[in-house]
């Protein structure tokens, strides 16, 4: 994966990962020249952080601070540093519209380092609140996920929510990069502005998809680089 990406969202131990895995991942990312981001999530190892949790906002903020801090310390042991924050799974989807949890995430990031950008879905509450708080709000799109006509991601409980065919994923990303749009599940074309495009590393065939995307972008004379 590190051969095809410019940034890596590193799980901080709450939905996946442990200290040794985190350190090793940071070390490999640093050697590959890949930027490291804190992939913070709910405290939900059993559900891989993909379930919504009705958590108290203050507790959520503390959890986010804890996760960023853990990654910062482990990254530092490899000579690297954390450059941005990207919420994961259930938390990511919740803070598209859940104002209280979105504010908790923004407050947590700002309290740790107001220079850390936050990644989120275009038009989401978390990006709106991040901008209000003076943080850099980075909109992103997904290479391997299907979209609803309103710009939200199709729920993973629905068939076709996750894309697996490398050619289809590459075409999906090319449309995002060259036309600033995505084809939604009903066939309509939705305009979308994204500074970053995510390929899930845990999907079967993730490396093949990332490789196909990199090749397709190169063929279209689109360069790949960190948004930082």
PDB file of N, CA, C and O in Angstrom, residues 92 120-122 139-155 160-163 172 176 181-188 190-194 196-198:
ATOM      1  N   UNK A  92     -16.808   8.481  11.950  1.00  0.00           N
ATOM      2  CA  UNK A  92     -16.738   9.287  10.729  1.00  0.00           C
ATOM      3  C   UNK A  92     -18.138   9.558  10.188  1.00  0.00           C
ATOM      4  O   UNK A  92     -18.488  10.688   9.842  1.00  0.00           O
ATOM      5  N   UNK A 120     -12.761  14.905   6.483  1.00  0.00           N
ATOM      6  CA  UNK A 120     -14.158  14.533   6.630  1.00  0.00           C
ATOM      7  C   UNK A 120     -14.898  14.588   5.308  1.00  0.00           C
ATOM      8  O   UNK A 120     -14.351  15.003   4.281  1.00  0.00           O
ATOM      9  N   UNK A 121     -16.149  14.166   5.341  1.00  0.00           N
ATOM     10  CA  UNK A 121     -16.985  14.147   4.149  1.00  0.00           C
ATOM     11  C   UNK A 121     -17.381  15.578   3.783  1.00  0.00           C
ATOM     12  O   UNK A 121     -17.706  16.379   4.658  1.00  0.00           O
ATOM     13  N   UNK A 122     -17.360  15.935   2.505  1.00  0.00           N
ATOM     14  CA  UNK A 122     -17.775  17.280   2.092  1.00  0.00           C
ATOM     15  C   UNK A 122     -19.170  17.610   2.627  1.00  0.00           C
ATOM     16  O   UNK A 122     -20.082  16.782   2.580  1.00  0.00           O
ATOM     17  N   UNK A 139     -11.724  18.157   2.852  1.00  0.00           N
ATOM     18  CA  UNK A 139     -12.784  17.287   2.335  1.00  0.00           C
ATOM     19  C   UNK A 139     -12.157  16.122   1.584  1.00  0.00           C
ATOM     20  O   UNK A 139     -11.143  16.268   0.911  1.00  0.00           O
ATOM     21  N   UNK A 140     -12.774  14.944   1.711  1.00  0.00           N
ATOM     22  CA  UNK A 140     -12.226  13.767   1.049  1.00  0.00           C
ATOM     23  C   UNK A 140     -13.316  12.962   0.359  1.00  0.00           C
ATOM     24  O   UNK A 140     -14.503  13.083   0.650  1.00  0.00           O
ATOM     25  N   UNK A 141     -12.868  12.130  -0.561  1.00  0.00           N
ATOM     26  CA  UNK A 141     -13.751  11.213  -1.264  1.00  0.00           C
ATOM     27  C   UNK A 141     -13.199   9.803  -1.107  1.00  0.00           C
ATOM     28  O   UNK A 141     -12.053   9.612  -0.681  1.00  0.00           O
ATOM     29  N   UNK A 142     -14.017   8.809  -1.459  1.00  0.00           N
ATOM     30  CA  UNK A 142     -13.637   7.413  -1.250  1.00  0.00           C
ATOM     31  C   UNK A 142     -13.561   6.659  -2.565  1.00  0.00           C
ATOM     32  O   UNK A 142     -14.528   6.619  -3.327  1.00  0.00           O
ATOM     33  N   UNK A 143     -12.410   6.051  -2.793  1.00  0.00           N
ATOM     34  CA  UNK A 143     -12.181   5.314  -4.034  1.00  0.00           C
ATOM     35  C   UNK A 143     -13.030   4.059  -4.123  1.00  0.00           C
ATOM     36  O   UNK A 143     -13.470   3.670  -5.207  1.00  0.00           O
ATOM     37  N   UNK A 144     -13.247   3.410  -2.980  1.00  0.00           N
ATOM     38  CA  UNK A 144     -13.856   2.079  -2.977  1.00  0.00           C
ATOM     39  C   UNK A 144     -15.217   2.018  -2.290  1.00  0.00           C
ATOM     40  O   UNK A 144     -15.638   0.966  -1.819  1.00  0.00           O
ATOM     41  N   UNK A 145     -15.899   3.145  -2.233  1.00  0.00           N
ATOM     42  CA  UNK A 145     -17.222   3.173  -1.629  1.00  0.00           C
ATOM     43  C   UNK A 145     -18.244   3.765  -2.588  1.00  0.00           C
ATOM     44  O   UNK A 145     -17.946   4.681  -3.362  1.00  0.00           O
ATOM     45  N   UNK A 146     -19.471   3.251  -2.523  1.00  0.00           N
ATOM     46  CA  UNK A 146     -20.572   3.764  -3.330  1.00  0.00           C
ATOM     47  C   UNK A 146     -21.214   4.950  -2.611  1.00  0.00           C
ATOM     48  O   UNK A 146     -21.214   5.031  -1.373  1.00  0.00           O
ATOM     49  N   UNK A 147     -21.769   5.868  -3.401  1.00  0.00           N
ATOM     50  CA  UNK A 147     -22.346   7.096  -2.867  1.00  0.00           C
ATOM     51  C   UNK A 147     -23.856   7.154  -3.071  1.00  0.00           C
ATOM     52  O   UNK A 147     -24.370   6.734  -4.109  1.00  0.00           O
ATOM     53  N   UNK A 148     -24.535   7.721  -2.074  1.00  0.00           N
ATOM     54  CA  UNK A 148     -25.942   8.059  -2.213  1.00  0.00           C
ATOM     55  C   UNK A 148     -26.061   9.380  -2.972  1.00  0.00           C
ATOM     56  O   UNK A 148     -25.103  10.165  -3.006  1.00  0.00           O
ATOM     57  N   UNK A 149     -27.230   9.666  -3.539  1.00  0.00           N
ATOM     58  CA  UNK A 149     -27.400  10.923  -4.279  1.00  0.00           C
ATOM     59  C   UNK A 149     -27.175  12.179  -3.435  1.00  0.00           C
ATOM     60  O   UNK A 149     -26.873  13.241  -3.988  1.00  0.00           O
ATOM     61  N   UNK A 150     -27.305  12.072  -2.095  1.00  0.00           N
ATOM     62  CA  UNK A 150     -27.095  13.236  -1.235  1.00  0.00           C
ATOM     63  C   UNK A 150     -25.628  13.418  -0.840  1.00  0.00           C
ATOM     64  O   UNK A 150     -25.299  14.315  -0.050  1.00  0.00           O
ATOM     65  N   UNK A 151     -24.744  12.578  -1.371  1.00  0.00           N
ATOM     66  CA  UNK A 151     -23.323  12.714  -1.084  1.00  0.00           C
ATOM     67  C   UNK A 151     -22.835  11.896   0.091  1.00  0.00           C
ATOM     68  O   UNK A 151     -21.624  11.879   0.362  1.00  0.00           O
ATOM     69  N   UNK A 152     -23.725  11.221   0.804  1.00  0.00           N
ATOM     70  CA  UNK A 152     -23.309  10.353   1.893  1.00  0.00           C
ATOM     71  C   UNK A 152     -22.900   8.991   1.331  1.00  0.00           C
ATOM     72  O   UNK A 152     -23.223   8.645   0.187  1.00  0.00           O
ATOM     73  N   UNK A 153     -22.181   8.216   2.140  1.00  0.00           N
ATOM     74  CA  UNK A 153     -21.754   6.893   1.711  1.00  0.00           C
ATOM     75  C   UNK A 153     -22.884   5.884   1.906  1.00  0.00           C
ATOM     76  O   UNK A 153     -23.611   5.932   2.901  1.00  0.00           O
ATOM     77  N   UNK A 154     -23.027   4.977   0.952  1.00  0.00           N
ATOM     78  CA  UNK A 154     -24.000   3.911   1.099  1.00  0.00           C
ATOM     79  C   UNK A 154     -23.608   3.047   2.292  1.00  0.00           C
ATOM     80  O   UNK A 154     -22.429   2.697   2.464  1.00  0.00           O
ATOM     81  N   UNK A 155     -24.568   2.731   3.135  1.00  0.00           N
ATOM     82  CA  UNK A 155     -24.297   1.934   4.327  1.00  0.00           C
ATOM     83  C   UNK A 155     -23.688   0.590   3.952  1.00  0.00           C
ATOM     84  O   UNK A 155     -24.104  -0.056   2.982  1.00  0.00           O
ATOM     85  N   UNK A 160     -23.441  -3.759  -2.535  1.00  0.00           N
ATOM     86  CA  UNK A 160     -22.802  -2.818  -3.447  1.00  0.00           C
ATOM     87  C   UNK A 160     -22.204  -1.601  -2.782  1.00  0.00           C
ATOM     88  O   UNK A 160     -21.706  -0.703  -3.467  1.00  0.00           O
ATOM     89  N   UNK A 161     -22.212  -1.562  -1.458  1.00  0.00           N
ATOM     90  CA  UNK A 161     -21.691  -0.390  -0.736  1.00  0.00           C
ATOM     91  C   UNK A 161     -20.182  -0.263  -0.882  1.00  0.00           C
ATOM     92  O   UNK A 161     -19.642   0.847  -0.910  1.00  0.00           O
ATOM     93  N   UNK A 162     -19.501  -1.403  -0.957  1.00  0.00           N
ATOM     94  CA  UNK A 162     -18.042  -1.420  -1.083  1.00  0.00           C
ATOM     95  C   UNK A 162     -17.669  -1.919  -2.470  1.00  0.00           C
ATOM     96  O   UNK A 162     -18.139  -2.971  -2.910  1.00  0.00           O
ATOM     97  N   UNK A 163     -16.833  -1.162  -3.172  1.00  0.00           N
ATOM     98  CA  UNK A 163     -16.380  -1.541  -4.512  1.00  0.00           C
ATOM     99  C   UNK A 163     -15.140  -2.417  -4.394  1.00  0.00           C
ATOM    100  O   UNK A 163     -14.268  -2.167  -3.564  1.00  0.00           O
ATOM    101  N   UNK A 172     -13.759   5.236 -10.975  1.00  0.00           N
ATOM    102  CA  UNK A 172     -14.421   6.029  -9.934  1.00  0.00           C
ATOM    103  C   UNK A 172     -13.520   7.205  -9.524  1.00  0.00           C
ATOM    104  O   UNK A 172     -13.963   8.354  -9.444  1.00  0.00           O
ATOM    105  N   UNK A 176     -13.494  11.486 -10.072  1.00  0.00           N
ATOM    106  CA  UNK A 176     -13.319  12.426  -8.955  1.00  0.00           C
ATOM    107  C   UNK A 176     -12.202  13.424  -9.250  1.00  0.00           C
ATOM    108  O   UNK A 176     -12.340  14.627  -9.005  1.00  0.00           O
ATOM    109  N   UNK A 181     -16.491  14.857  -9.728  1.00  0.00           N
ATOM    110  CA  UNK A 181     -17.830  14.300  -9.597  1.00  0.00           C
ATOM    111  C   UNK A 181     -17.758  12.806  -9.315  1.00  0.00           C
ATOM    112  O   UNK A 181     -16.715  12.170  -9.493  1.00  0.00           O
ATOM    113  N   UNK A 182     -18.887  12.244  -8.854  1.00  0.00           N
ATOM    114  CA  UNK A 182     -19.023  10.804  -8.651  1.00  0.00           C
ATOM    115  C   UNK A 182     -20.351  10.351  -9.223  1.00  0.00           C
ATOM    116  O   UNK A 182     -21.313  11.119  -9.266  1.00  0.00           O
ATOM    117  N   UNK A 183     -20.374   9.096  -9.680  1.00  0.00           N
ATOM    118  CA  UNK A 183     -21.638   8.503 -10.107  1.00  0.00           C
ATOM    119  C   UNK A 183     -22.262   7.826  -8.892  1.00  0.00           C
ATOM    120  O   UNK A 183     -21.638   6.980  -8.250  1.00  0.00           O
ATOM    121  N   UNK A 184     -23.490   8.203  -8.543  1.00  0.00           N
ATOM    122  CA  UNK A 184     -24.144   7.665  -7.350  1.00  0.00           C
ATOM    123  C   UNK A 184     -24.873   6.363  -7.672  1.00  0.00           C
ATOM    124  O   UNK A 184     -24.951   5.939  -8.830  1.00  0.00           O
ATOM    125  N   UNK A 185     -25.433   5.730  -6.639  1.00  0.00           N
ATOM    126  CA  UNK A 185     -26.062   4.423  -6.809  1.00  0.00           C
ATOM    127  C   UNK A 185     -27.272   4.456  -7.722  1.00  0.00           C
ATOM    128  O   UNK A 185     -27.653   3.432  -8.286  1.00  0.00           O
ATOM    129  N   UNK A 186     -27.906   5.628  -7.872  1.00  0.00           N
ATOM    130  CA  UNK A 186     -29.059   5.695  -8.776  1.00  0.00           C
ATOM    131  C   UNK A 186     -28.672   6.132 -10.185  1.00  0.00           C
ATOM    132  O   UNK A 186     -29.529   6.374 -11.038  1.00  0.00           O
ATOM    133  N   UNK A 187     -27.345   6.234 -10.432  1.00  0.00           N
ATOM    134  CA  UNK A 187     -26.874   6.579 -11.763  1.00  0.00           C
ATOM    135  C   UNK A 187     -26.684   8.060 -12.012  1.00  0.00           C
ATOM    136  O   UNK A 187     -26.150   8.449 -13.057  1.00  0.00           O
ATOM    137  N   UNK A 188     -27.091   8.884 -11.063  1.00  0.00           N
ATOM    138  CA  UNK A 188     -26.935  10.323 -11.235  1.00  0.00           C
ATOM    139  C   UNK A 188     -25.491  10.736 -10.955  1.00  0.00           C
ATOM    140  O   UNK A 188     -24.740  10.020 -10.286  1.00  0.00           O
ATOM    141  N   UNK A 190     -22.986  13.393  -9.244  1.00  0.00           N
ATOM    142  CA  UNK A 190     -22.949  14.361  -8.151  1.00  0.00           C
ATOM    143  C   UNK A 190     -21.615  15.084  -8.164  1.00  0.00           C
ATOM    144  O   UNK A 190     -20.563  14.450  -8.187  1.00  0.00           O
ATOM    145  N   UNK A 191     -21.649  16.408  -8.169  1.00  0.00           N
ATOM    146  CA  UNK A 191     -20.427  17.194  -8.090  1.00  0.00           C
ATOM    147  C   UNK A 191     -19.842  17.071  -6.688  1.00  0.00           C
ATOM    148  O   UNK A 191     -20.569  17.149  -5.693  1.00  0.00           O
ATOM    149  N   UNK A 192     -18.540  16.889  -6.616  1.00  0.00           N
ATOM    150  CA  UNK A 192     -17.891  16.722  -5.324  1.00  0.00           C
ATOM    151  C   UNK A 192     -16.502  17.337  -5.373  1.00  0.00           C
ATOM    152  O   UNK A 192     -15.784  17.195  -6.355  1.00  0.00           O
ATOM    153  N   UNK A 193     -16.144  18.051  -4.309  1.00  0.00           N
ATOM    154  CA  UNK A 193     -14.809  18.640  -4.228  1.00  0.00           C
ATOM    155  C   UNK A 193     -14.037  17.912  -3.144  1.00  0.00           C
ATOM    156  O   UNK A 193     -14.442  17.880  -1.994  1.00  0.00           O
ATOM    157  N   UNK A 194     -12.948  17.298  -3.532  1.00  0.00           N
ATOM    158  CA  UNK A 194     -12.174  16.522  -2.570  1.00  0.00           C
ATOM    159  C   UNK A 194     -10.698  16.849  -2.687  1.00  0.00           C
ATOM    160  O   UNK A 194     -10.144  16.893  -3.786  1.00  0.00           O
ATOM    161  N   UNK A 196      -8.555  14.984  -0.849  1.00  0.00           N
ATOM    162  CA  UNK A 196      -7.900  13.712  -0.546  1.00  0.00           C
ATOM    163  C   UNK A 196      -8.829  12.580  -0.965  1.00  0.00           C
ATOM    164  O   UNK A 196     -10.054  12.713  -0.875  1.00  0.00           O
ATOM    165  N   UNK A 197      -8.252  11.489  -1.436  1.00  0.00           N
ATOM    166  CA  UNK A 197      -9.032  10.319  -1.829  1.00  0.00           C
ATOM    167  C   UNK A 197      -8.545   9.115  -1.042  1.00  0.00           C
ATOM    168  O   UNK A 197      -7.353   8.815  -1.004  1.00  0.00           O
ATOM    169  N   UNK A 198      -9.483   8.424  -0.402  1.00  0.00           N
ATOM    170  CA  UNK A 198      -9.164   7.318   0.501  1.00  0.00           C
ATOM    171  C   UNK A 198      -9.389   5.963  -0.171  1.00  0.00           C
ATOM    172  O   UNK A 198     -10.420   5.739  -0.803  1.00  0.00           O
TER     173      UNK A 198
END
